[in-house]
């Protein structure tokens, strides 16, 4: 995955310091679901407010599996209540499509141009069998800003937080 490809998906007019939340689904969505979810996300962020003021927000389903939410706080800071409203949207999508966006034990890799999930307990086995290696990209879903999203969301396994927890050959 080239950084430019990801850059093309994210709004250019948001500050590098824009806050980011990444929600990883327990499964990939089909095209019809993707369209429906993106419509719901657009409806949410186009009306997103903090203490009555509009939030400069953006949200989209990326790689058919990740809901990425951005809030540019250069004009208005996002309050706890407005953050809660974004989580309510995620929880609603969870119920609607019978998925889990909060399972932190699933690790997602970018393999053959698509997101592939593995339970944390099976990562070492996948490495040992050659399914993934040190150059396989991993999704780092704990990025906090737009700049981190663009530079550190997709990183090679050997440069990720996971590198110290597995034996990479």
Short mmCIF file of N, CA and C in Angstrom, two decimals:
data_model
loop_
_atom_site.label_atom_id
_atom_site.label_comp_id
_atom_site.label_asym_id
_atom_site.label_seq_id
_atom_site.Cartn_x
_atom_site.Cartn_y
_atom_site.Cartn_z
N UNK A 1 0.86 -1.18 0.00
CA UNK A 1 0.00 0.00 0.00
C UNK A 1 0.89 1.22 0.00
N UNK A 2 0.68 2.07 -0.93
CA UNK A 2 1.42 3.31 -1.02
C UNK A 2 0.72 4.37 -0.18
N UNK A 3 1.50 5.21 0.48
CA UNK A 3 0.94 6.29 1.28
C UNK A 3 0.04 7.18 0.43
N UNK A 4 0.41 7.38 -0.83
CA UNK A 4 -0.39 8.24 -1.71
C UNK A 4 -1.79 7.69 -1.90
N UNK A 5 -1.92 6.36 -1.99
CA UNK A 5 -3.25 5.76 -2.15
C UNK A 5 -4.14 6.09 -0.96
N UNK A 6 -3.59 5.99 0.24
CA UNK A 6 -4.35 6.33 1.44
C UNK A 6 -4.63 7.82 1.49
N UNK A 7 -3.65 8.62 1.14
CA UNK A 7 -3.81 10.08 1.12
C UNK A 7 -4.96 10.49 0.23
N UNK A 8 -5.14 9.80 -0.89
CA UNK A 8 -6.21 10.12 -1.82
C UNK A 8 -7.60 9.85 -1.23
N UNK A 9 -7.68 8.99 -0.23
CA UNK A 9 -8.96 8.65 0.38
C UNK A 9 -9.38 9.61 1.49
N UNK A 10 -8.42 10.29 2.09
CA UNK A 10 -8.65 11.14 3.25
C UNK A 10 -8.76 12.60 2.81
N UNK A 11 -9.71 13.36 3.38
CA UNK A 11 -9.87 14.76 2.95
C UNK A 11 -8.58 15.58 3.14
N UNK A 12 -8.16 16.24 2.09
CA UNK A 12 -6.92 17.03 2.12
C UNK A 12 -7.08 18.31 2.93
N UNK A 13 -8.31 18.80 3.07
CA UNK A 13 -8.51 20.08 3.74
C UNK A 13 -8.63 19.97 5.26
N UNK A 14 -8.32 18.81 5.81
CA UNK A 14 -8.30 18.62 7.26
C UNK A 14 -6.87 18.81 7.76
N UNK A 15 -6.72 19.45 8.92
CA UNK A 15 -5.40 19.67 9.51
C UNK A 15 -4.74 18.33 9.84
N UNK A 16 -3.41 18.31 9.78
CA UNK A 16 -2.67 17.10 10.17
C UNK A 16 -2.98 16.68 11.60
N UNK A 17 -3.40 17.64 12.43
CA UNK A 17 -3.71 17.36 13.83
C UNK A 17 -5.15 16.91 14.05
N UNK A 18 -5.93 16.80 12.98
CA UNK A 18 -7.32 16.35 13.12
C UNK A 18 -7.36 15.03 13.87
N UNK A 19 -8.29 14.93 14.80
CA UNK A 19 -8.43 13.70 15.60
C UNK A 19 -8.98 12.57 14.74
N UNK A 20 -8.54 11.36 15.05
CA UNK A 20 -8.95 10.18 14.28
C UNK A 20 -9.39 9.08 15.23
N UNK A 21 -10.45 8.40 14.82
CA UNK A 21 -10.89 7.18 15.49
C UNK A 21 -11.03 6.12 14.40
N UNK A 22 -10.46 4.95 14.65
CA UNK A 22 -10.54 3.85 13.69
C UNK A 22 -11.29 2.70 14.37
N UNK A 23 -12.35 2.24 13.72
CA UNK A 23 -13.15 1.13 14.22
C UNK A 23 -13.04 -0.02 13.24
N UNK A 24 -12.49 -1.13 13.70
CA UNK A 24 -12.28 -2.30 12.85
C UNK A 24 -13.46 -3.26 13.01
N UNK A 25 -14.10 -3.58 11.92
CA UNK A 25 -15.22 -4.51 11.93
C UNK A 25 -14.72 -5.94 12.03
N UNK A 26 -15.55 -6.79 12.61
CA UNK A 26 -15.22 -8.21 12.74
C UNK A 26 -15.33 -8.96 11.41
N UNK A 27 -15.81 -8.27 10.39
CA UNK A 27 -15.86 -8.87 9.05
C UNK A 27 -15.88 -7.77 8.01
N UNK A 28 -15.56 -8.14 6.80
CA UNK A 28 -15.65 -7.19 5.69
C UNK A 28 -17.11 -7.05 5.29
N UNK A 29 -17.45 -5.88 4.78
CA UNK A 29 -18.80 -5.61 4.33
C UNK A 29 -18.90 -5.82 2.82
N UNK A 30 -20.06 -6.26 2.36
CA UNK A 30 -20.28 -6.39 0.92
C UNK A 30 -20.58 -5.00 0.35
N UNK A 31 -20.57 -4.89 -0.97
CA UNK A 31 -20.73 -3.59 -1.64
C UNK A 31 -22.01 -2.86 -1.20
N UNK A 32 -23.12 -3.57 -1.15
CA UNK A 32 -24.40 -2.95 -0.77
C UNK A 32 -24.31 -2.40 0.65
N UNK A 33 -23.74 -3.17 1.57
CA UNK A 33 -23.59 -2.70 2.95
C UNK A 33 -22.66 -1.49 3.01
N UNK A 34 -21.59 -1.53 2.23
CA UNK A 34 -20.64 -0.42 2.20
C UNK A 34 -21.33 0.87 1.79
N UNK A 35 -22.15 0.80 0.75
CA UNK A 35 -22.88 2.00 0.31
C UNK A 35 -23.81 2.51 1.41
N UNK A 36 -24.54 1.58 2.05
CA UNK A 36 -25.48 1.96 3.11
C UNK A 36 -24.74 2.59 4.29
N UNK A 37 -23.63 1.98 4.68
CA UNK A 37 -22.86 2.49 5.82
C UNK A 37 -22.29 3.86 5.50
N UNK A 38 -21.73 4.03 4.31
CA UNK A 38 -21.18 5.34 3.95
C UNK A 38 -22.27 6.41 3.91
N UNK A 39 -23.47 6.03 3.51
CA UNK A 39 -24.58 6.98 3.53
C UNK A 39 -24.91 7.37 4.97
N UNK A 40 -24.96 6.40 5.87
CA UNK A 40 -25.22 6.69 7.28
C UNK A 40 -24.12 7.56 7.88
N UNK A 41 -22.88 7.26 7.54
CA UNK A 41 -21.75 8.04 8.06
C UNK A 41 -21.80 9.48 7.54
N UNK A 42 -22.13 9.64 6.25
CA UNK A 42 -22.25 10.98 5.69
C UNK A 42 -23.35 11.75 6.42
N UNK A 43 -24.49 11.10 6.63
CA UNK A 43 -25.60 11.74 7.34
C UNK A 43 -25.15 12.17 8.74
N UNK A 44 -24.39 11.32 9.41
CA UNK A 44 -23.90 11.65 10.75
C UNK A 44 -22.97 12.86 10.73
N UNK A 45 -21.88 12.77 9.96
CA UNK A 45 -20.87 13.83 10.08
C UNK A 45 -21.31 15.15 9.45
N UNK A 46 -22.26 15.12 8.53
CA UNK A 46 -22.73 16.38 7.95
C UNK A 46 -23.61 17.14 8.94
N UNK A 47 -24.06 16.45 9.99
CA UNK A 47 -24.88 17.10 11.03
C UNK A 47 -24.21 17.07 12.40
N UNK A 48 -22.96 16.62 12.47
CA UNK A 48 -22.25 16.47 13.73
C UNK A 48 -22.06 17.83 14.39
N UNK A 49 -22.35 17.89 15.69
CA UNK A 49 -22.21 19.15 16.41
C UNK A 49 -21.54 18.94 17.75
N UNK A 50 -20.93 20.01 18.23
CA UNK A 50 -20.37 20.05 19.58
C UNK A 50 -20.90 21.32 20.24
N UNK A 51 -21.67 21.16 21.29
CA UNK A 51 -22.27 22.29 22.00
C UNK A 51 -22.97 23.25 21.04
N UNK A 52 -23.69 22.69 20.07
CA UNK A 52 -24.47 23.49 19.13
C UNK A 52 -23.71 24.03 17.93
N UNK A 53 -22.40 23.86 17.93
CA UNK A 53 -21.58 24.34 16.80
C UNK A 53 -21.23 23.16 15.91
N UNK A 54 -21.20 23.37 14.60
CA UNK A 54 -20.87 22.26 13.70
C UNK A 54 -19.43 21.79 13.88
N UNK A 55 -19.25 20.48 13.82
CA UNK A 55 -17.93 19.86 13.84
C UNK A 55 -17.49 19.68 12.40
N UNK A 56 -16.26 20.05 12.10
CA UNK A 56 -15.72 19.74 10.77
C UNK A 56 -15.32 18.27 10.84
N UNK A 57 -16.22 17.43 10.36
CA UNK A 57 -16.01 16.00 10.48
C UNK A 57 -16.06 15.28 9.15
N UNK A 58 -15.62 14.05 9.19
CA UNK A 58 -15.62 13.19 8.02
C UNK A 58 -15.58 11.75 8.53
N UNK A 59 -16.25 10.86 7.82
CA UNK A 59 -16.22 9.44 8.19
C UNK A 59 -16.49 8.61 6.95
N UNK A 60 -15.84 7.47 6.88
CA UNK A 60 -16.02 6.59 5.73
C UNK A 60 -15.58 5.19 6.08
N UNK A 61 -16.18 4.22 5.41
CA UNK A 61 -15.76 2.83 5.51
C UNK A 61 -14.62 2.63 4.52
N UNK A 62 -13.45 2.26 5.03
CA UNK A 62 -12.28 2.04 4.18
C UNK A 62 -11.91 0.57 4.17
N UNK A 63 -11.42 0.10 3.05
CA UNK A 63 -11.01 -1.30 2.88
C UNK A 63 -12.13 -2.27 3.24
N UNK A 64 -13.37 -1.80 3.11
CA UNK A 64 -14.57 -2.59 3.38
C UNK A 64 -14.65 -3.10 4.82
N UNK A 65 -13.78 -2.60 5.71
CA UNK A 65 -13.72 -3.16 7.05
C UNK A 65 -13.49 -2.16 8.17
N UNK A 66 -13.04 -0.97 7.87
CA UNK A 66 -12.70 0.00 8.90
C UNK A 66 -13.53 1.26 8.75
N UNK A 67 -14.22 1.64 9.82
CA UNK A 67 -14.85 2.95 9.83
C UNK A 67 -13.82 3.91 10.41
N UNK A 68 -13.47 4.92 9.62
CA UNK A 68 -12.51 5.93 10.03
C UNK A 68 -13.28 7.24 10.19
N UNK A 69 -13.15 7.84 11.37
CA UNK A 69 -13.83 9.09 11.69
C UNK A 69 -12.76 10.15 11.96
N UNK A 70 -12.91 11.32 11.33
CA UNK A 70 -12.00 12.44 11.55
C UNK A 70 -12.78 13.63 12.06
N UNK A 71 -12.14 14.38 12.96
CA UNK A 71 -12.69 15.65 13.44
C UNK A 71 -11.57 16.67 13.44
N UNK A 72 -11.71 17.69 12.62
CA UNK A 72 -10.72 18.76 12.56
C UNK A 72 -11.09 19.79 13.62
N UNK A 73 -10.26 19.89 14.64
CA UNK A 73 -10.58 20.76 15.78
C UNK A 73 -9.94 22.14 15.69
N UNK A 74 -9.54 22.55 14.50
CA UNK A 74 -8.95 23.89 14.37
C UNK A 74 -9.98 24.99 14.64
N UNK A 75 -11.26 24.72 14.40
CA UNK A 75 -12.32 25.71 14.65
C UNK A 75 -13.08 25.40 15.95
N UNK A 76 -13.50 24.16 16.10
CA UNK A 76 -14.29 23.74 17.27
C UNK A 76 -13.69 22.47 17.86
N UNK A 77 -13.52 22.45 19.18
CA UNK A 77 -13.04 21.25 19.87
C UNK A 77 -14.21 20.27 20.01
N UNK A 78 -13.93 19.00 19.83
CA UNK A 78 -14.96 17.98 19.97
C UNK A 78 -15.14 17.68 21.45
N UNK A 79 -16.36 17.78 21.91
CA UNK A 79 -16.65 17.54 23.33
C UNK A 79 -16.90 16.05 23.57
N UNK A 80 -16.99 15.69 24.83
CA UNK A 80 -17.30 14.31 25.20
C UNK A 80 -18.64 13.88 24.64
N UNK A 81 -19.61 14.78 24.68
CA UNK A 81 -20.94 14.44 24.16
C UNK A 81 -20.91 14.20 22.66
N UNK A 82 -20.14 15.00 21.94
CA UNK A 82 -20.08 14.81 20.49
C UNK A 82 -19.30 13.55 20.14
N UNK A 83 -18.30 13.21 20.95
CA UNK A 83 -17.59 11.94 20.75
C UNK A 83 -18.55 10.78 21.01
N UNK A 84 -19.34 10.91 22.07
CA UNK A 84 -20.33 9.87 22.38
C UNK A 84 -21.31 9.69 21.23
N UNK A 85 -21.69 10.78 20.57
CA UNK A 85 -22.64 10.65 19.46
C UNK A 85 -22.02 9.86 18.31
N UNK A 86 -20.71 10.00 18.10
CA UNK A 86 -20.07 9.21 17.04
C UNK A 86 -20.03 7.73 17.42
N UNK A 87 -19.81 7.44 18.69
CA UNK A 87 -19.80 6.04 19.15
C UNK A 87 -21.20 5.45 19.01
N UNK A 88 -22.23 6.23 19.26
CA UNK A 88 -23.61 5.73 19.08
C UNK A 88 -23.85 5.31 17.63
N UNK A 89 -23.31 6.05 16.68
CA UNK A 89 -23.44 5.68 15.26
C UNK A 89 -22.75 4.35 15.02
N UNK A 90 -21.55 4.18 15.55
CA UNK A 90 -20.81 2.92 15.39
C UNK A 90 -21.59 1.77 16.01
N UNK A 91 -22.12 1.98 17.21
CA UNK A 91 -22.91 0.93 17.88
C UNK A 91 -24.17 0.59 17.07
N UNK A 92 -24.77 1.58 16.45
CA UNK A 92 -25.95 1.35 15.62
C UNK A 92 -25.59 0.49 14.40
N UNK A 93 -24.46 0.79 13.77
CA UNK A 93 -24.01 -0.01 12.63
C UNK A 93 -23.70 -1.44 13.08
N UNK A 94 -23.12 -1.58 14.26
CA UNK A 94 -22.85 -2.91 14.81
C UNK A 94 -24.13 -3.74 14.89
N UNK A 95 -25.16 -3.15 15.48
CA UNK A 95 -26.43 -3.86 15.63
C UNK A 95 -27.07 -4.16 14.28
N UNK A 96 -27.06 -3.18 13.41
CA UNK A 96 -27.71 -3.30 12.11
C UNK A 96 -27.09 -4.41 11.26
N UNK A 97 -25.76 -4.57 11.34
CA UNK A 97 -25.07 -5.53 10.46
C UNK A 97 -24.48 -6.72 11.22
N UNK A 98 -24.81 -6.83 12.49
CA UNK A 98 -24.36 -7.95 13.32
C UNK A 98 -22.84 -8.13 13.23
N UNK A 99 -22.11 -7.06 13.56
CA UNK A 99 -20.65 -7.08 13.58
C UNK A 99 -20.17 -6.55 14.93
N UNK A 100 -18.87 -6.67 15.15
CA UNK A 100 -18.25 -6.15 16.37
C UNK A 100 -17.14 -5.19 15.95
N UNK A 101 -17.21 -3.96 16.42
CA UNK A 101 -16.18 -2.97 16.14
C UNK A 101 -15.20 -2.79 17.30
N UNK A 102 -15.34 -3.59 18.35
CA UNK A 102 -14.55 -3.36 19.55
C UNK A 102 -13.76 -4.58 20.01
N UNK A 103 -13.51 -5.53 19.12
CA UNK A 103 -12.72 -6.72 19.46
C UNK A 103 -11.25 -6.41 19.22
N UNK A 104 -10.53 -6.13 20.29
CA UNK A 104 -9.12 -5.74 20.18
C UNK A 104 -8.17 -6.93 20.03
N UNK A 105 -8.70 -8.14 20.05
CA UNK A 105 -7.85 -9.33 19.91
C UNK A 105 -7.72 -9.79 18.46
N UNK A 106 -8.38 -9.10 17.55
CA UNK A 106 -8.25 -9.41 16.14
C UNK A 106 -7.26 -8.43 15.51
N UNK A 107 -6.30 -8.99 14.78
CA UNK A 107 -5.27 -8.19 14.13
C UNK A 107 -5.52 -8.26 12.63
N UNK A 108 -5.44 -7.13 11.95
CA UNK A 108 -5.70 -7.12 10.52
C UNK A 108 -4.45 -6.76 9.75
N UNK A 109 -4.19 -7.57 8.74
CA UNK A 109 -3.04 -7.41 7.86
C UNK A 109 -3.54 -7.06 6.47
N UNK A 110 -2.70 -6.43 5.68
CA UNK A 110 -3.03 -6.12 4.29
C UNK A 110 -2.31 -7.15 3.43
N UNK A 111 -3.07 -8.14 2.96
CA UNK A 111 -2.51 -9.27 2.22
C UNK A 111 -3.20 -9.35 0.86
N UNK A 112 -2.41 -9.39 -0.20
CA UNK A 112 -2.95 -9.49 -1.56
C UNK A 112 -4.01 -8.43 -1.83
N UNK A 113 -3.68 -7.20 -1.44
CA UNK A 113 -4.54 -6.03 -1.67
C UNK A 113 -5.88 -6.06 -0.97
N UNK A 114 -5.98 -6.79 0.15
CA UNK A 114 -7.21 -6.73 0.93
C UNK A 114 -6.91 -6.96 2.40
N UNK A 115 -7.82 -6.50 3.22
CA UNK A 115 -7.68 -6.65 4.67
C UNK A 115 -8.01 -8.10 5.05
N UNK A 116 -7.09 -8.71 5.80
CA UNK A 116 -7.28 -10.08 6.29
C UNK A 116 -7.10 -10.07 7.80
N UNK A 117 -8.07 -10.64 8.51
CA UNK A 117 -8.03 -10.64 9.96
C UNK A 117 -7.51 -11.97 10.50
N UNK A 118 -6.79 -11.87 11.60
CA UNK A 118 -6.34 -13.05 12.34
C UNK A 118 -6.51 -12.79 13.82
N UNK A 119 -6.96 -13.81 14.56
CA UNK A 119 -6.94 -13.65 16.01
C UNK A 119 -5.48 -13.52 16.46
N UNK A 120 -5.24 -12.70 17.47
CA UNK A 120 -3.89 -12.50 17.96
C UNK A 120 -3.20 -13.84 18.23
N UNK A 121 -3.95 -14.81 18.75
CA UNK A 121 -3.38 -16.11 19.11
C UNK A 121 -2.87 -16.90 17.90
N UNK A 122 -3.27 -16.52 16.68
CA UNK A 122 -2.84 -17.25 15.48
C UNK A 122 -1.78 -16.52 14.65
N UNK A 123 -1.35 -15.34 15.11
CA UNK A 123 -0.40 -14.56 14.33
C UNK A 123 0.93 -15.29 14.20
N UNK A 124 1.45 -15.85 15.29
CA UNK A 124 2.74 -16.54 15.22
C UNK A 124 2.67 -17.73 14.26
N UNK A 125 1.57 -18.48 14.30
CA UNK A 125 1.38 -19.60 13.38
C UNK A 125 1.42 -19.11 11.93
N UNK A 126 0.74 -17.99 11.65
CA UNK A 126 0.71 -17.44 10.29
C UNK A 126 2.11 -17.03 9.84
N UNK A 127 2.91 -16.51 10.76
CA UNK A 127 4.29 -16.15 10.44
C UNK A 127 5.10 -17.42 10.16
N UNK A 128 4.97 -18.41 11.05
CA UNK A 128 5.73 -19.65 10.91
C UNK A 128 5.41 -20.37 9.60
N UNK A 129 4.19 -20.28 9.13
CA UNK A 129 3.78 -20.95 7.90
C UNK A 129 4.01 -20.09 6.66
N UNK A 130 4.50 -18.86 6.84
CA UNK A 130 4.81 -18.01 5.70
C UNK A 130 3.63 -17.26 5.12
N UNK A 131 2.50 -17.31 5.79
CA UNK A 131 1.32 -16.57 5.31
C UNK A 131 1.56 -15.06 5.41
N UNK A 132 2.21 -14.64 6.49
CA UNK A 132 2.60 -13.25 6.66
C UNK A 132 4.08 -13.21 7.04
N UNK A 133 4.72 -12.09 6.79
CA UNK A 133 6.13 -11.94 7.11
C UNK A 133 6.43 -10.53 7.58
N UNK A 134 7.71 -10.26 7.75
CA UNK A 134 8.12 -8.97 8.31
C UNK A 134 7.71 -7.79 7.44
N UNK A 135 7.54 -8.01 6.14
CA UNK A 135 7.15 -6.93 5.23
C UNK A 135 5.65 -6.82 5.01
N UNK A 136 4.87 -7.74 5.62
CA UNK A 136 3.41 -7.68 5.50
C UNK A 136 2.91 -6.47 6.28
N UNK A 137 2.05 -5.69 5.65
CA UNK A 137 1.52 -4.50 6.32
C UNK A 137 0.46 -4.89 7.34
N UNK A 138 0.49 -4.19 8.47
CA UNK A 138 -0.49 -4.38 9.54
C UNK A 138 -1.22 -3.05 9.73
N UNK A 139 -2.51 -3.14 10.05
CA UNK A 139 -3.29 -1.94 10.34
C UNK A 139 -3.09 -1.59 11.81
N UNK A 140 -2.57 -0.41 12.06
CA UNK A 140 -2.32 0.11 13.40
C UNK A 140 -3.50 1.01 13.76
N UNK A 141 -4.51 0.44 14.39
CA UNK A 141 -5.78 1.14 14.61
C UNK A 141 -5.77 2.10 15.79
N UNK A 142 -4.61 2.30 16.41
CA UNK A 142 -4.54 3.22 17.55
C UNK A 142 -3.98 4.59 17.15
N UNK A 143 -3.93 4.88 15.85
CA UNK A 143 -3.48 6.20 15.42
C UNK A 143 -4.45 7.25 15.95
N UNK A 144 -3.94 8.44 16.25
CA UNK A 144 -4.74 9.47 16.91
C UNK A 144 -5.00 10.71 16.07
N UNK A 145 -4.18 10.93 15.03
CA UNK A 145 -4.33 12.13 14.21
C UNK A 145 -4.31 11.76 12.73
N UNK A 146 -4.72 12.72 11.92
CA UNK A 146 -4.69 12.51 10.48
C UNK A 146 -3.27 12.19 10.01
N UNK A 147 -2.29 12.93 10.52
CA UNK A 147 -0.89 12.70 10.15
C UNK A 147 -0.47 11.26 10.49
N UNK A 148 -0.82 10.80 11.70
CA UNK A 148 -0.50 9.42 12.08
C UNK A 148 -1.24 8.42 11.20
N UNK A 149 -2.48 8.73 10.87
CA UNK A 149 -3.25 7.84 9.99
C UNK A 149 -2.53 7.67 8.66
N UNK A 150 -2.10 8.77 8.09
CA UNK A 150 -1.45 8.72 6.79
C UNK A 150 -0.06 8.08 6.84
N UNK A 151 0.64 8.26 7.94
CA UNK A 151 2.02 7.77 8.02
C UNK A 151 2.18 6.44 8.76
N UNK A 152 1.26 6.14 9.68
CA UNK A 152 1.48 4.98 10.56
C UNK A 152 0.30 4.02 10.68
N UNK A 153 -0.76 4.22 9.91
CA UNK A 153 -1.87 3.28 10.01
C UNK A 153 -1.50 1.95 9.38
N UNK A 154 -0.88 2.01 8.23
CA UNK A 154 -0.39 0.80 7.56
C UNK A 154 1.12 0.80 7.64
N UNK A 155 1.64 -0.15 8.40
CA UNK A 155 3.10 -0.24 8.58
C UNK A 155 3.52 -1.70 8.43
N UNK A 156 4.76 -1.94 7.99
CA UNK A 156 5.24 -3.32 7.91
C UNK A 156 5.26 -3.94 9.30
N UNK A 157 4.97 -5.22 9.35
CA UNK A 157 4.92 -5.95 10.62
C UNK A 157 6.16 -5.70 11.47
N UNK A 158 7.35 -5.73 10.86
CA UNK A 158 8.58 -5.58 11.64
C UNK A 158 8.78 -4.16 12.18
N UNK A 159 7.95 -3.21 11.76
CA UNK A 159 8.04 -1.85 12.28
C UNK A 159 6.79 -1.49 13.11
N UNK A 160 5.98 -2.47 13.42
CA UNK A 160 4.72 -2.23 14.13
C UNK A 160 4.85 -2.54 15.62
N UNK A 161 3.82 -2.21 16.35
CA UNK A 161 3.74 -2.51 17.78
C UNK A 161 3.78 -4.02 18.02
N UNK A 162 3.38 -4.80 17.02
CA UNK A 162 3.30 -6.25 17.15
C UNK A 162 4.67 -6.93 17.05
N UNK A 163 5.64 -6.24 16.46
CA UNK A 163 6.96 -6.85 16.20
C UNK A 163 7.62 -7.42 17.45
N UNK A 164 7.49 -6.75 18.56
CA UNK A 164 8.10 -7.22 19.81
C UNK A 164 7.34 -8.33 20.49
N UNK A 165 6.18 -8.69 19.95
CA UNK A 165 5.35 -9.71 20.58
C UNK A 165 5.34 -11.03 19.81
N UNK A 166 6.01 -11.06 18.67
CA UNK A 166 6.08 -12.28 17.86
C UNK A 166 7.51 -12.52 17.42
N UNK A 167 7.79 -13.72 16.98
CA UNK A 167 9.11 -14.07 16.48
C UNK A 167 9.08 -13.98 14.96
N UNK A 168 9.68 -12.90 14.42
CA UNK A 168 9.72 -12.69 12.98
C UNK A 168 11.04 -13.20 12.46
N UNK A 169 10.98 -14.03 11.46
CA UNK A 169 12.21 -14.60 10.89
C UNK A 169 12.88 -13.66 9.94
#
